[in-house]
Short mmCIF file of N, CA and C in Angstrom, two decimals:
data_model
loop_
_atom_site.label_atom_id
_atom_site.label_comp_id
_atom_site.label_asym_id
_atom_site.label_seq_id
_atom_site.Cartn_x
_atom_site.Cartn_y
_atom_site.Cartn_z
N MET M 1 88.17 30.68 -97.10
CA MET M 1 86.95 31.03 -96.42
C MET M 1 86.95 30.33 -95.05
N PRO M 2 86.67 31.09 -93.98
CA PRO M 2 86.63 30.48 -92.64
C PRO M 2 85.46 29.50 -92.50
N ILE M 3 85.68 28.45 -91.76
CA ILE M 3 84.64 27.47 -91.46
C ILE M 3 84.22 27.67 -90.01
N ILE M 4 82.93 27.93 -89.80
CA ILE M 4 82.38 28.19 -88.47
C ILE M 4 81.32 27.13 -88.16
N ASP M 5 81.46 26.47 -87.02
CA ASP M 5 80.44 25.53 -86.55
C ASP M 5 79.38 26.37 -85.86
N SER M 6 78.13 26.20 -86.25
CA SER M 6 77.06 27.08 -85.75
C SER M 6 76.54 26.72 -84.37
N GLN M 7 76.91 25.55 -83.83
CA GLN M 7 76.44 25.23 -82.48
C GLN M 7 77.28 24.11 -81.89
N VAL M 8 78.03 24.46 -80.85
CA VAL M 8 78.77 23.46 -80.09
C VAL M 8 78.43 23.65 -78.61
N HIS M 9 78.62 22.58 -77.86
CA HIS M 9 78.46 22.62 -76.41
C HIS M 9 79.75 22.06 -75.82
N ALA M 10 80.39 22.83 -74.97
CA ALA M 10 81.55 22.34 -74.22
C ALA M 10 81.17 22.38 -72.75
N TYR M 11 81.75 21.48 -71.97
CA TYR M 11 81.38 21.41 -70.56
C TYR M 11 82.46 20.65 -69.81
N GLU M 12 82.57 20.96 -68.53
CA GLU M 12 83.50 20.24 -67.67
C GLU M 12 82.82 18.99 -67.12
N ALA M 13 83.63 18.15 -66.50
CA ALA M 13 83.07 16.99 -65.80
C ALA M 13 82.20 17.48 -64.64
N ASN M 14 81.19 16.73 -64.33
CA ASN M 14 80.30 17.03 -63.20
C ASN M 14 81.13 17.06 -61.92
N SER M 15 81.01 18.15 -61.16
CA SER M 15 81.80 18.27 -59.94
C SER M 15 81.06 19.17 -58.95
N PRO M 16 81.43 19.11 -57.66
CA PRO M 16 80.79 20.00 -56.68
C PRO M 16 81.04 21.48 -56.98
N MET M 17 82.15 21.79 -57.65
CA MET M 17 82.44 23.20 -57.99
C MET M 17 81.49 23.73 -59.07
N ARG M 18 81.13 22.88 -60.00
CA ARG M 18 80.18 23.25 -61.05
C ARG M 18 79.31 22.04 -61.33
N PRO M 19 78.32 21.80 -60.46
CA PRO M 19 77.48 20.59 -60.61
C PRO M 19 76.53 20.71 -61.78
N TRP M 20 76.25 19.58 -62.39
CA TRP M 20 75.29 19.53 -63.48
C TRP M 20 73.88 19.50 -62.91
N HIS M 21 72.96 20.08 -63.64
CA HIS M 21 71.54 20.02 -63.26
C HIS M 21 70.98 18.63 -63.52
N SER M 22 71.36 18.03 -64.64
CA SER M 22 70.95 16.67 -64.98
C SER M 22 72.13 15.98 -65.64
N VAL M 23 72.07 14.68 -65.72
CA VAL M 23 73.18 13.90 -66.28
C VAL M 23 72.70 13.25 -67.58
N PRO M 24 73.03 13.88 -68.73
CA PRO M 24 72.62 13.30 -70.01
C PRO M 24 73.52 12.12 -70.40
N ASN M 25 73.20 11.51 -71.52
CA ASN M 25 74.01 10.38 -72.00
C ASN M 25 75.15 10.88 -72.90
N TRP M 26 75.79 11.92 -72.46
CA TRP M 26 76.91 12.52 -73.19
C TRP M 26 78.22 12.00 -72.60
N PRO M 27 79.33 12.27 -73.27
CA PRO M 27 80.63 11.95 -72.66
C PRO M 27 80.78 12.68 -71.32
N ASP M 28 81.64 12.16 -70.46
CA ASP M 28 81.84 12.75 -69.13
C ASP M 28 82.27 14.20 -69.18
N HIS M 29 82.93 14.60 -70.24
CA HIS M 29 83.35 16.00 -70.40
C HIS M 29 83.77 16.23 -71.84
N VAL M 30 83.56 17.43 -72.29
CA VAL M 30 84.13 17.95 -73.53
C VAL M 30 84.51 19.38 -73.16
N THR M 31 85.70 19.54 -72.62
CA THR M 31 86.12 20.85 -72.14
C THR M 31 86.34 21.80 -73.31
N GLY M 32 86.47 23.05 -72.99
CA GLY M 32 86.76 24.04 -74.02
C GLY M 32 88.05 23.73 -74.77
N ASP M 33 89.08 23.34 -74.02
CA ASP M 33 90.34 22.98 -74.67
C ASP M 33 90.16 21.77 -75.59
N GLU M 34 89.39 20.78 -75.13
CA GLU M 34 89.13 19.61 -75.97
C GLU M 34 88.34 19.99 -77.22
N MET M 35 87.39 20.90 -77.06
CA MET M 35 86.59 21.33 -78.21
C MET M 35 87.47 22.03 -79.24
N VAL M 36 88.33 22.92 -78.79
CA VAL M 36 89.21 23.64 -79.72
C VAL M 36 90.17 22.66 -80.39
N ALA M 37 90.68 21.69 -79.65
CA ALA M 37 91.57 20.68 -80.25
C ALA M 37 90.81 19.88 -81.32
N ALA M 38 89.56 19.52 -81.06
CA ALA M 38 88.76 18.79 -82.04
C ALA M 38 88.49 19.67 -83.27
N MET M 39 88.25 20.95 -83.05
CA MET M 39 88.05 21.87 -84.17
C MET M 39 89.31 21.93 -85.02
N ASP M 40 90.46 22.04 -84.37
CA ASP M 40 91.73 22.07 -85.10
C ASP M 40 91.91 20.82 -85.94
N LYS M 41 91.55 19.69 -85.37
CA LYS M 41 91.75 18.40 -86.04
C LYS M 41 90.97 18.31 -87.35
N VAL M 42 89.78 18.93 -87.41
CA VAL M 42 88.95 18.83 -88.61
C VAL M 42 88.92 20.13 -89.43
N GLY M 43 89.71 21.11 -89.04
CA GLY M 43 89.80 22.34 -89.82
C GLY M 43 88.69 23.34 -89.61
N VAL M 44 88.10 23.36 -88.43
CA VAL M 44 87.06 24.35 -88.11
C VAL M 44 87.75 25.56 -87.48
N ASP M 45 87.51 26.73 -88.05
CA ASP M 45 88.19 27.95 -87.60
C ASP M 45 87.58 28.56 -86.35
N GLY M 46 86.27 28.44 -86.20
CA GLY M 46 85.59 29.04 -85.06
C GLY M 46 84.26 28.35 -84.82
N ALA M 47 83.64 28.67 -83.68
CA ALA M 47 82.36 28.05 -83.37
C ALA M 47 81.52 28.97 -82.49
N ILE M 48 80.23 28.76 -82.57
CA ILE M 48 79.28 29.41 -81.67
C ILE M 48 79.05 28.42 -80.53
N PHE M 49 79.49 28.79 -79.35
CA PHE M 49 79.43 27.94 -78.17
C PHE M 49 78.18 28.31 -77.39
N ILE M 50 77.22 27.40 -77.40
CA ILE M 50 75.95 27.59 -76.69
C ILE M 50 76.11 26.94 -75.32
N SER M 51 75.98 27.71 -74.27
CA SER M 51 76.08 27.15 -72.93
C SER M 51 75.02 26.07 -72.75
N ALA M 52 75.45 24.89 -72.31
CA ALA M 52 74.58 23.72 -72.24
C ALA M 52 73.51 23.86 -71.15
N PHE M 53 72.28 24.13 -71.57
CA PHE M 53 71.18 24.35 -70.64
C PHE M 53 70.91 23.13 -69.77
N SER M 54 70.94 21.93 -70.35
CA SER M 54 70.61 20.74 -69.57
C SER M 54 71.60 20.52 -68.42
N LEU M 55 72.81 21.04 -68.57
CA LEU M 55 73.81 20.89 -67.51
C LEU M 55 73.84 22.09 -66.57
N TYR M 56 73.90 23.29 -67.15
CA TYR M 56 74.17 24.50 -66.36
C TYR M 56 72.99 25.46 -66.22
N ARG M 57 71.86 25.11 -66.82
CA ARG M 57 70.69 25.99 -66.79
C ARG M 57 71.07 27.39 -67.30
N TYR M 58 70.82 28.42 -66.50
CA TYR M 58 71.04 29.80 -66.94
C TYR M 58 72.41 30.34 -66.56
N ASP M 59 73.26 29.50 -66.02
CA ASP M 59 74.61 29.89 -65.62
C ASP M 59 75.57 29.68 -66.80
N ALA M 60 76.02 30.74 -67.39
CA ALA M 60 76.93 30.65 -68.54
C ALA M 60 78.37 30.91 -68.13
N SER M 61 78.69 30.76 -66.85
CA SER M 61 80.05 31.09 -66.39
C SER M 61 81.12 30.21 -67.04
N TYR M 62 80.81 28.95 -67.31
CA TYR M 62 81.82 28.12 -67.97
C TYR M 62 82.06 28.60 -69.40
N ALA M 63 81.01 28.96 -70.10
CA ALA M 63 81.16 29.49 -71.46
C ALA M 63 82.02 30.75 -71.45
N VAL M 64 81.81 31.61 -70.48
CA VAL M 64 82.61 32.84 -70.38
C VAL M 64 84.08 32.50 -70.15
N GLU M 65 84.35 31.55 -69.26
CA GLU M 65 85.74 31.14 -69.00
C GLU M 65 86.41 30.59 -70.25
N VAL M 66 85.69 29.73 -70.95
CA VAL M 66 86.25 29.11 -72.15
C VAL M 66 86.49 30.16 -73.23
N GLN M 67 85.54 31.08 -73.41
CA GLN M 67 85.71 32.12 -74.42
C GLN M 67 86.93 32.99 -74.10
N ARG M 68 87.15 33.30 -72.83
CA ARG M 68 88.33 34.08 -72.44
C ARG M 68 89.62 33.35 -72.79
N ALA M 69 89.60 32.02 -72.63
CA ALA M 69 90.80 31.22 -72.95
C ALA M 69 91.00 31.08 -74.46
N HIS M 70 89.94 31.21 -75.24
CA HIS M 70 90.01 31.02 -76.69
C HIS M 70 89.23 32.14 -77.40
N PRO M 71 89.63 33.40 -77.19
CA PRO M 71 88.81 34.51 -77.68
C PRO M 71 88.66 34.59 -79.20
N GLY M 72 89.62 34.11 -79.94
CA GLY M 72 89.51 34.17 -81.39
C GLY M 72 88.80 32.99 -81.99
N ARG M 73 88.41 32.03 -81.18
CA ARG M 73 87.86 30.78 -81.70
C ARG M 73 86.39 30.58 -81.37
N LEU M 74 85.95 31.09 -80.23
CA LEU M 74 84.60 30.80 -79.78
C LEU M 74 83.83 32.07 -79.45
N ALA M 75 82.62 32.16 -79.98
CA ALA M 75 81.66 33.17 -79.57
C ALA M 75 80.64 32.45 -78.69
N ILE M 76 79.97 33.18 -77.80
CA ILE M 76 79.13 32.50 -76.81
C ILE M 76 77.68 32.99 -76.80
N VAL M 77 76.81 32.03 -76.46
CA VAL M 77 75.36 32.28 -76.36
C VAL M 77 74.91 31.76 -75.00
N LYS M 78 74.10 32.56 -74.33
CA LYS M 78 73.63 32.24 -72.97
C LYS M 78 72.12 32.00 -72.96
N PRO M 79 71.68 30.90 -72.35
CA PRO M 79 70.24 30.74 -72.12
C PRO M 79 69.76 31.78 -71.09
N VAL M 80 68.60 32.35 -71.34
CA VAL M 80 68.03 33.33 -70.41
C VAL M 80 66.68 32.83 -69.91
N ASP M 81 66.34 33.26 -68.71
CA ASP M 81 65.19 32.73 -67.98
C ASP M 81 63.95 33.59 -68.17
N PRO M 82 62.93 33.10 -68.87
CA PRO M 82 61.71 33.88 -69.04
C PRO M 82 60.96 34.14 -67.74
N ASP M 83 61.24 33.37 -66.69
CA ASP M 83 60.57 33.60 -65.41
C ASP M 83 61.25 34.68 -64.57
N ASP M 84 62.40 35.16 -65.03
CA ASP M 84 63.12 36.22 -64.31
C ASP M 84 62.52 37.56 -64.71
N PRO M 85 61.87 38.28 -63.79
CA PRO M 85 61.27 39.56 -64.16
C PRO M 85 62.32 40.59 -64.59
N ASP M 86 63.58 40.34 -64.24
CA ASP M 86 64.68 41.25 -64.59
C ASP M 86 65.45 40.76 -65.82
N VAL M 87 64.85 39.89 -66.62
CA VAL M 87 65.57 39.28 -67.74
C VAL M 87 66.07 40.31 -68.74
N ALA M 88 65.37 41.43 -68.91
CA ALA M 88 65.85 42.47 -69.84
C ALA M 88 67.21 43.01 -69.38
N ASN M 89 67.40 43.15 -68.07
CA ASN M 89 68.70 43.60 -67.57
C ASN M 89 69.76 42.51 -67.70
N VAL M 90 69.35 41.26 -67.57
CA VAL M 90 70.28 40.14 -67.79
C VAL M 90 70.80 40.19 -69.23
N VAL M 91 69.90 40.43 -70.17
CA VAL M 91 70.30 40.53 -71.58
C VAL M 91 71.22 41.73 -71.77
N ALA M 92 70.90 42.86 -71.17
CA ALA M 92 71.75 44.05 -71.29
C ALA M 92 73.15 43.78 -70.73
N ASP M 93 73.23 43.11 -69.59
CA ASP M 93 74.54 42.78 -69.01
C ASP M 93 75.30 41.80 -69.90
N TRP M 94 74.58 40.83 -70.47
CA TRP M 94 75.22 39.84 -71.35
C TRP M 94 75.83 40.52 -72.57
N LYS M 95 75.19 41.57 -73.05
CA LYS M 95 75.70 42.31 -74.22
C LYS M 95 77.10 42.86 -73.95
N LYS M 96 77.41 43.15 -72.69
CA LYS M 96 78.73 43.69 -72.31
C LYS M 96 79.80 42.59 -72.17
N THR M 97 79.40 41.34 -72.25
CA THR M 97 80.32 40.22 -72.06
C THR M 97 81.15 40.01 -73.32
N PRO M 98 82.47 40.01 -73.22
CA PRO M 98 83.30 39.76 -74.41
C PRO M 98 82.95 38.42 -75.05
N GLY M 99 82.74 38.45 -76.34
CA GLY M 99 82.44 37.23 -77.09
C GLY M 99 80.97 36.88 -77.17
N ALA M 100 80.12 37.58 -76.44
CA ALA M 100 78.68 37.28 -76.45
C ALA M 100 78.08 37.68 -77.80
N VAL M 101 77.37 36.72 -78.43
CA VAL M 101 76.78 36.99 -79.74
C VAL M 101 75.28 36.70 -79.80
N GLY M 102 74.70 36.21 -78.69
CA GLY M 102 73.28 35.91 -78.72
C GLY M 102 72.79 35.36 -77.40
N ILE M 103 71.48 35.12 -77.36
CA ILE M 103 70.84 34.54 -76.18
C ILE M 103 70.01 33.35 -76.66
N ARG M 104 69.57 32.55 -75.71
CA ARG M 104 68.83 31.34 -76.07
C ARG M 104 67.62 31.18 -75.16
N ILE M 105 66.52 30.70 -75.75
CA ILE M 105 65.34 30.34 -74.97
C ILE M 105 64.98 28.89 -75.26
N MET M 106 64.36 28.27 -74.27
CA MET M 106 63.94 26.89 -74.38
C MET M 106 62.41 26.88 -74.48
N LEU M 107 61.91 26.40 -75.59
CA LEU M 107 60.46 26.35 -75.79
C LEU M 107 60.08 24.93 -76.20
N THR M 108 60.45 24.00 -75.35
CA THR M 108 60.13 22.59 -75.59
C THR M 108 58.76 22.28 -74.99
N LYS M 109 58.18 21.18 -75.41
CA LYS M 109 56.87 20.78 -74.85
C LYS M 109 56.97 20.55 -73.35
N GLU M 110 58.11 19.98 -72.91
CA GLU M 110 58.26 19.69 -71.48
C GLU M 110 58.18 20.95 -70.63
N ALA M 111 58.61 22.07 -71.17
CA ALA M 111 58.59 23.33 -70.41
C ALA M 111 57.17 23.84 -70.19
N ARG M 112 56.24 23.40 -71.03
CA ARG M 112 54.83 23.82 -70.92
C ARG M 112 54.68 25.34 -70.86
N ARG M 113 55.40 26.02 -71.73
CA ARG M 113 55.35 27.48 -71.77
C ARG M 113 54.62 27.90 -73.05
N ALA M 114 53.65 28.76 -72.91
CA ALA M 114 52.89 29.25 -74.06
C ALA M 114 53.73 30.24 -74.85
N PRO M 115 53.56 30.29 -76.17
CA PRO M 115 54.34 31.22 -76.98
C PRO M 115 54.02 32.68 -76.71
N ASP M 116 52.90 32.95 -76.03
CA ASP M 116 52.58 34.34 -75.67
C ASP M 116 52.94 34.64 -74.22
N ASP M 117 53.82 33.84 -73.65
CA ASP M 117 54.29 34.05 -72.27
C ASP M 117 54.94 35.43 -72.16
N PRO M 118 54.58 36.21 -71.15
CA PRO M 118 55.15 37.56 -71.00
C PRO M 118 56.68 37.55 -70.88
N GLY M 119 57.25 36.51 -70.28
CA GLY M 119 58.70 36.43 -70.17
C GLY M 119 59.37 36.28 -71.53
N LEU M 120 58.76 35.50 -72.41
CA LEU M 120 59.31 35.37 -73.76
C LEU M 120 59.21 36.69 -74.51
N ASP M 121 58.11 37.41 -74.30
CA ASP M 121 57.97 38.73 -74.92
C ASP M 121 59.06 39.69 -74.43
N ARG M 122 59.34 39.66 -73.11
CA ARG M 122 60.40 40.53 -72.57
C ARG M 122 61.75 40.19 -73.21
N ILE M 123 62.01 38.90 -73.37
CA ILE M 123 63.28 38.47 -73.97
C ILE M 123 63.36 38.92 -75.42
N ALA M 124 62.31 38.71 -76.19
CA ALA M 124 62.32 39.09 -77.60
C ALA M 124 62.54 40.59 -77.76
N ARG M 125 61.88 41.40 -76.94
CA ARG M 125 62.07 42.86 -77.02
C ARG M 125 63.48 43.26 -76.62
N ALA M 126 64.02 42.63 -75.58
CA ALA M 126 65.38 42.93 -75.14
C ALA M 126 66.40 42.53 -76.21
N ALA M 127 66.15 41.43 -76.89
CA ALA M 127 67.05 40.99 -77.96
C ALA M 127 67.13 42.03 -79.07
N VAL M 128 65.99 42.58 -79.43
CA VAL M 128 65.97 43.63 -80.46
C VAL M 128 66.72 44.86 -79.96
N ARG M 129 66.44 45.26 -78.74
CA ARG M 129 67.06 46.45 -78.15
C ARG M 129 68.59 46.32 -78.10
N HIS M 130 69.08 45.12 -77.86
CA HIS M 130 70.53 44.92 -77.71
C HIS M 130 71.16 44.22 -78.91
N ASP M 131 70.41 44.14 -80.01
CA ASP M 131 70.90 43.60 -81.27
C ASP M 131 71.47 42.20 -81.13
N PHE M 132 70.70 41.33 -80.46
CA PHE M 132 71.07 39.92 -80.31
C PHE M 132 70.08 39.06 -81.09
N PRO M 133 70.56 38.02 -81.75
CA PRO M 133 69.63 37.00 -82.22
C PRO M 133 69.22 36.13 -81.04
N VAL M 134 68.08 35.47 -81.17
CA VAL M 134 67.58 34.56 -80.14
C VAL M 134 67.61 33.14 -80.69
N ASN M 135 68.47 32.31 -80.12
CA ASN M 135 68.42 30.89 -80.43
C ASN M 135 67.19 30.34 -79.72
N ILE M 136 66.38 29.60 -80.45
CA ILE M 136 65.17 29.04 -79.86
C ILE M 136 65.20 27.52 -80.02
N LEU M 137 65.12 26.85 -78.90
CA LEU M 137 65.03 25.39 -78.92
C LEU M 137 63.55 25.04 -78.83
N CYS M 138 62.98 24.67 -79.96
CA CYS M 138 61.54 24.34 -79.99
C CYS M 138 61.31 23.00 -80.67
N TRP M 139 62.27 22.09 -80.48
CA TRP M 139 62.12 20.77 -81.08
C TRP M 139 60.86 20.09 -80.56
N ASP M 140 60.22 19.40 -81.42
CA ASP M 140 58.97 18.72 -81.11
C ASP M 140 57.89 19.69 -80.62
N ASN M 141 58.08 20.97 -80.91
CA ASN M 141 57.14 22.00 -80.49
C ASN M 141 57.16 23.15 -81.50
N LEU M 142 57.23 22.79 -82.77
CA LEU M 142 57.41 23.80 -83.83
C LEU M 142 56.24 24.77 -83.93
N ASP M 143 55.03 24.33 -83.64
CA ASP M 143 53.90 25.26 -83.71
C ASP M 143 54.06 26.39 -82.70
N ALA M 144 54.51 26.07 -81.50
CA ALA M 144 54.75 27.12 -80.49
C ALA M 144 55.89 28.01 -80.93
N GLY M 145 56.95 27.42 -81.48
CA GLY M 145 58.07 28.22 -81.99
C GLY M 145 57.62 29.17 -83.08
N ARG M 146 56.83 28.66 -84.01
CA ARG M 146 56.32 29.50 -85.10
C ARG M 146 55.47 30.64 -84.54
N ALA M 147 54.61 30.34 -83.57
CA ALA M 147 53.75 31.38 -82.98
C ALA M 147 54.59 32.47 -82.31
N LEU M 148 55.63 32.08 -81.60
CA LEU M 148 56.50 33.08 -80.97
C LEU M 148 57.20 33.93 -82.02
N ILE M 149 57.72 33.28 -83.04
CA ILE M 149 58.41 34.01 -84.12
C ILE M 149 57.44 34.97 -84.80
N ASP M 150 56.23 34.55 -85.06
CA ASP M 150 55.23 35.41 -85.70
C ASP M 150 54.87 36.61 -84.82
N ARG M 151 54.89 36.41 -83.50
CA ARG M 151 54.56 37.50 -82.57
C ARG M 151 55.62 38.59 -82.56
N HIS M 152 56.85 38.24 -82.98
CA HIS M 152 57.98 39.18 -82.87
C HIS M 152 58.72 39.29 -84.20
N PRO M 153 58.11 39.95 -85.18
CA PRO M 153 58.73 40.01 -86.51
C PRO M 153 60.04 40.79 -86.55
N ASP M 154 60.30 41.63 -85.57
CA ASP M 154 61.56 42.40 -85.56
C ASP M 154 62.71 41.66 -84.89
N THR M 155 62.41 40.53 -84.26
CA THR M 155 63.43 39.75 -83.56
C THR M 155 64.03 38.74 -84.52
N ARG M 156 65.36 38.62 -84.49
CA ARG M 156 66.04 37.60 -85.29
C ARG M 156 66.07 36.31 -84.49
N PHE M 157 65.53 35.25 -85.06
CA PHE M 157 65.50 33.95 -84.41
C PHE M 157 66.38 32.96 -85.17
N ILE M 158 67.02 32.10 -84.42
CA ILE M 158 67.79 30.98 -84.96
C ILE M 158 67.16 29.73 -84.36
N ILE M 159 66.71 28.82 -85.20
CA ILE M 159 66.05 27.62 -84.71
C ILE M 159 67.11 26.55 -84.45
N ASP M 160 67.30 26.24 -83.16
CA ASP M 160 68.29 25.24 -82.76
C ASP M 160 67.94 23.86 -83.31
N HIS M 161 68.96 23.12 -83.68
CA HIS M 161 68.83 21.73 -84.10
C HIS M 161 67.81 21.55 -85.23
N LEU M 162 67.63 22.60 -86.03
CA LEU M 162 66.67 22.57 -87.14
C LEU M 162 65.26 22.23 -86.68
N GLY M 163 64.99 22.41 -85.40
CA GLY M 163 63.68 22.09 -84.85
C GLY M 163 63.43 20.60 -84.70
N ILE M 164 64.47 19.79 -84.89
CA ILE M 164 64.33 18.33 -84.85
C ILE M 164 64.68 17.83 -83.45
N LEU M 165 63.78 17.07 -82.87
CA LEU M 165 64.03 16.46 -81.57
C LEU M 165 65.25 15.55 -81.68
N GLN M 166 66.25 15.80 -80.86
CA GLN M 166 67.48 15.02 -80.90
C GLN M 166 67.26 13.70 -80.17
N PRO M 167 67.51 12.59 -80.86
CA PRO M 167 67.28 11.29 -80.23
C PRO M 167 68.31 10.99 -79.16
N ARG M 168 67.91 10.22 -78.18
CA ARG M 168 68.84 9.77 -77.12
C ARG M 168 69.62 8.55 -77.58
N VAL M 169 69.13 7.90 -78.64
CA VAL M 169 69.84 6.76 -79.24
C VAL M 169 69.92 7.04 -80.74
N PRO M 170 70.90 6.46 -81.42
CA PRO M 170 71.00 6.69 -82.87
C PRO M 170 69.74 6.22 -83.59
N PRO M 171 69.37 6.90 -84.69
CA PRO M 171 68.20 6.46 -85.45
C PRO M 171 68.42 5.06 -86.01
N ALA M 172 67.32 4.33 -86.17
CA ALA M 172 67.39 2.96 -86.68
C ALA M 172 67.94 2.94 -88.09
N ARG M 173 67.51 3.90 -88.90
CA ARG M 173 68.00 3.97 -90.27
C ARG M 173 68.46 5.39 -90.56
N ARG M 174 69.45 5.50 -91.37
CA ARG M 174 70.02 6.80 -91.74
C ARG M 174 68.95 7.71 -92.35
N GLN M 175 67.97 7.16 -93.08
CA GLN M 175 66.96 7.96 -93.75
C GLN M 175 65.99 8.64 -92.79
N SER M 176 65.87 8.15 -91.57
CA SER M 176 64.87 8.70 -90.66
C SER M 176 65.14 10.16 -90.35
N LEU M 177 66.40 10.58 -90.25
CA LEU M 177 66.71 11.97 -89.99
C LEU M 177 66.30 12.83 -91.18
N GLY M 178 66.49 12.31 -92.39
CA GLY M 178 66.09 13.05 -93.58
C GLY M 178 64.59 13.30 -93.62
N ARG M 179 63.81 12.29 -93.26
CA ARG M 179 62.36 12.47 -93.20
C ARG M 179 61.98 13.50 -92.16
N SER M 180 62.64 13.47 -90.99
CA SER M 180 62.35 14.45 -89.94
C SER M 180 62.68 15.86 -90.41
N PHE M 181 63.80 16.00 -91.12
CA PHE M 181 64.17 17.32 -91.64
C PHE M 181 63.13 17.80 -92.64
N ARG M 182 62.72 16.93 -93.56
CA ARG M 182 61.72 17.33 -94.55
C ARG M 182 60.41 17.74 -93.86
N LYS M 183 60.00 16.99 -92.85
CA LYS M 183 58.77 17.31 -92.12
C LYS M 183 58.90 18.69 -91.46
N CYS M 184 60.04 18.95 -90.83
CA CYS M 184 60.29 20.25 -90.19
C CYS M 184 60.27 21.36 -91.24
N TRP M 185 61.00 21.15 -92.34
CA TRP M 185 61.11 22.16 -93.39
C TRP M 185 59.73 22.44 -93.98
N ASN M 186 58.96 21.39 -94.27
CA ASN M 186 57.63 21.58 -94.82
C ASN M 186 56.73 22.31 -93.84
N SER M 187 56.83 22.00 -92.56
CA SER M 187 56.03 22.67 -91.55
C SER M 187 56.32 24.16 -91.53
N LEU M 188 57.59 24.52 -91.61
CA LEU M 188 57.97 25.93 -91.59
C LEU M 188 57.58 26.65 -92.87
N ASN M 189 57.58 25.93 -94.00
CA ASN M 189 57.28 26.56 -95.28
C ASN M 189 55.80 26.52 -95.63
N ASP M 190 54.99 25.84 -94.86
CA ASP M 190 53.55 25.81 -95.10
C ASP M 190 52.85 27.05 -94.57
N ARG M 191 53.61 27.96 -94.03
CA ARG M 191 53.03 29.18 -93.47
C ARG M 191 52.50 30.07 -94.60
N THR M 192 51.44 30.76 -94.33
CA THR M 192 50.95 31.73 -95.31
C THR M 192 51.59 33.07 -94.98
N PRO M 193 52.08 33.79 -95.99
CA PRO M 193 52.76 35.07 -95.73
C PRO M 193 51.85 36.12 -95.16
#
């Protein structure tokens, strides 16, 4: 049975040719080649490569390059911009990209975007039209994520990072992540049908 990693981020070192939008506390680079080598080392057959929004925003050109170099190993997902009035055409063009398997939206508290934002509605409708799932990053904002999902019952959503806010430092105790997962799971399952 093939083993597929459901979410990886590969990226080049910050450079004038492809500058980062922000500088996270990540390693200086995890290139596509390095990612595939790491996958080989642990026996992972393939991965869903989500273009790193914090570094590249809506530019998925690095993901496209890496997928071309490793077409049998990586499928790609592109973040799309709800403020772009032409986002439906962006999604349509992305559908033509070899290896493209989905799109991504950011619905974090910092973005201050309402779940009934017209741009999110355009994205959800375009995803259905082009048969794409929508990865949704709604960590620490699960109520907004739930509201968006409820508004679009025909759209397939994938909740990034299990809806858990990723810490910038390791948790103090191993159990803390388990409690966060249970809280997230209970929040999602407390919905009335």
